[in-house]
PDB file of C-alpha atoms in Angstrom:
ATOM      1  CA  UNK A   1     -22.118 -45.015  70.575  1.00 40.00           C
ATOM      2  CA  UNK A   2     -21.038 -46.539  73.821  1.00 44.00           C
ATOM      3  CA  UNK A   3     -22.497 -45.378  77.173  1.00 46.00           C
ATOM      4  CA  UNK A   4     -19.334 -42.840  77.743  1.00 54.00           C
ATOM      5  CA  UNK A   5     -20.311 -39.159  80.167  1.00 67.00           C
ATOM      6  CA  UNK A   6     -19.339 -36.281  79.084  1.00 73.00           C
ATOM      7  CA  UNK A   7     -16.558 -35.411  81.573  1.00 76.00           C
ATOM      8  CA  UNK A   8     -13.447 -33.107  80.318  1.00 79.00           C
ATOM      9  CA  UNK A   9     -10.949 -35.786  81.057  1.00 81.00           C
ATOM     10  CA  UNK A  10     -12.471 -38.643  79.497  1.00 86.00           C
ATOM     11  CA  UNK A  11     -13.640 -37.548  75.807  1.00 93.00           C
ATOM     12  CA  UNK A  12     -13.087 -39.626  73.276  1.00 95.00           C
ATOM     13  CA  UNK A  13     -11.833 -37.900  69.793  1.00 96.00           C
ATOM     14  CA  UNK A  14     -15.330 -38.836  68.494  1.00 96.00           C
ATOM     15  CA  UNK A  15     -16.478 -36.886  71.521  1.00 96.00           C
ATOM     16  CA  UNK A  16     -14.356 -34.103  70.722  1.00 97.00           C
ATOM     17  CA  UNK A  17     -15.246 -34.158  67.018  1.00 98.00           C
ATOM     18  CA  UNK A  18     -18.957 -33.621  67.800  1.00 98.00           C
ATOM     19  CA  UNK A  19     -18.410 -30.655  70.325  1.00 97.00           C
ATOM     20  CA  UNK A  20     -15.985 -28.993  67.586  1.00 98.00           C
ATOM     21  CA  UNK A  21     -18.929 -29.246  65.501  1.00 98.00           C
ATOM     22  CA  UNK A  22     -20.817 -27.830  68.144  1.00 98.00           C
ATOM     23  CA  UNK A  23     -19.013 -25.122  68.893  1.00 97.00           C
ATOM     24  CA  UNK A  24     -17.481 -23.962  65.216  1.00 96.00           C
ATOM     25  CA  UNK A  25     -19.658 -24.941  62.731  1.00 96.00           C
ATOM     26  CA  UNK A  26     -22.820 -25.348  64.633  1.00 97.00           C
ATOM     27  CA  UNK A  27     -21.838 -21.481  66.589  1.00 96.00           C
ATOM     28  CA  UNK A  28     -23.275 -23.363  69.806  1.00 98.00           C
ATOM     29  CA  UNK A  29     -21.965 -21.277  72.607  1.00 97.00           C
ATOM     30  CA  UNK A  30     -21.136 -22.615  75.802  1.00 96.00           C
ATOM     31  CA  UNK A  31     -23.904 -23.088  77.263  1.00 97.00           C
ATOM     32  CA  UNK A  32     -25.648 -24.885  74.407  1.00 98.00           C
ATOM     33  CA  UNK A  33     -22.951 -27.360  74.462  1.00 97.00           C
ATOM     34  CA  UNK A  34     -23.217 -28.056  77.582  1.00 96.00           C
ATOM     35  CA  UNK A  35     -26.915 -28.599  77.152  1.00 97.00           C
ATOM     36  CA  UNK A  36     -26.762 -30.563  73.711  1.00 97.00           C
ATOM     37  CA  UNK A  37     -23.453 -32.750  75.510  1.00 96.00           C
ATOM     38  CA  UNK A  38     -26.272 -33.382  78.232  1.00 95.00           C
ATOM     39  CA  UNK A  39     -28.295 -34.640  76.141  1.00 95.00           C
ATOM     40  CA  UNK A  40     -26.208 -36.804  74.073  1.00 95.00           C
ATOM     41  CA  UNK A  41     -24.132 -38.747  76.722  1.00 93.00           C
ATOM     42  CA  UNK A  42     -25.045 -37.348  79.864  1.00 89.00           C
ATOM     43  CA  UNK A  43     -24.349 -35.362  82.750  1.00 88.00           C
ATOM     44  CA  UNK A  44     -25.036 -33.316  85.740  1.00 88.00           C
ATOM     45  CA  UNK A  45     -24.425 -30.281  84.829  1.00 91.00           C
ATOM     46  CA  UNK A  46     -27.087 -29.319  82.089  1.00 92.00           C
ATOM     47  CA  UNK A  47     -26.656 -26.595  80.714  1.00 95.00           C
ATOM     48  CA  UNK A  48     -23.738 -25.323  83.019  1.00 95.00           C
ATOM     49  CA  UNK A  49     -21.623 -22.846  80.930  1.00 96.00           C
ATOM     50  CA  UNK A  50     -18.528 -23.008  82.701  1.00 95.00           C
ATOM     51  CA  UNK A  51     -19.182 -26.998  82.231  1.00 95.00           C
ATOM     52  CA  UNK A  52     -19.548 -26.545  78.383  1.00 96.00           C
ATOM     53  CA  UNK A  53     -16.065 -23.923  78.241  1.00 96.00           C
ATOM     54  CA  UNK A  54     -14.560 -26.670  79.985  1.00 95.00           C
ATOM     55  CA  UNK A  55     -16.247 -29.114  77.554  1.00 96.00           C
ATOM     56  CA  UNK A  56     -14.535 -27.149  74.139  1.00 97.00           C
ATOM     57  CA  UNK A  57     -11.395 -26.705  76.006  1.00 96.00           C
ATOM     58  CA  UNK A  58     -10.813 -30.096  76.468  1.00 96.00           C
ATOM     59  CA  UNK A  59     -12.006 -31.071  72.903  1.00 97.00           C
ATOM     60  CA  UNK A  60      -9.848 -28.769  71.592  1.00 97.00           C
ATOM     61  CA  UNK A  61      -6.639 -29.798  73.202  1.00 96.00           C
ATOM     62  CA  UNK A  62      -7.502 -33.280  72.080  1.00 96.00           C
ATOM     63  CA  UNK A  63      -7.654 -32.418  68.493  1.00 97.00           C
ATOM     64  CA  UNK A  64      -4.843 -30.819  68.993  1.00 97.00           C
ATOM     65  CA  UNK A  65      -5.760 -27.466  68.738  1.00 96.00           C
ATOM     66  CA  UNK A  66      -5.637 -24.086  70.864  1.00 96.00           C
ATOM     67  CA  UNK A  67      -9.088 -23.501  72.808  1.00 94.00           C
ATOM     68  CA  UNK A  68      -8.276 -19.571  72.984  1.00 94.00           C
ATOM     69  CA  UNK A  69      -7.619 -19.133  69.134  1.00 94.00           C
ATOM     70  CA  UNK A  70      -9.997 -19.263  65.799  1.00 93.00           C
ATOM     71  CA  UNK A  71     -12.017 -21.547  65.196  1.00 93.00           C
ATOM     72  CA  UNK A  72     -13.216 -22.232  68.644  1.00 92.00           C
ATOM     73  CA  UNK A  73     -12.966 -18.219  70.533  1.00 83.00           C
TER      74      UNK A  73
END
């Protein structure tokens, strides 16, 4: 994968596809998204847990999808 950062407004939908993953099928919570989005591409924040709700809410939008409904809440 490219050298992208994990920053809300710049995901890519392959971003987004691996922090639904997180999140819903992987039960990650915040926190460990933020950690494990870290890790992958990069970051500040660590493991920041209003940085990884941020993270899912933005992924979520972008796959068109509610952030405060099932799958990912």
């Amino acid at each position: 994968m490219a050298n992208h950062r994990a920053e809300p407004e710049h995901l890519t939908t392959e971003m987004a596809r691996q922090i639904r993953a997180w999140r819903v099928d992987g039960e990650y919570t915040w926190r460990a998204v933020a950690q494990a989005a870290t890790e992958r591409w990069g970051s500040a924040y660590g493991s920041n847990q209003l940085y990884g709700q941020d993270l899912c809410e933005a992924a979520a939008r972008l796959l068109g999808e509610n952030p405060a409904q099932e799958p990912w809440n």
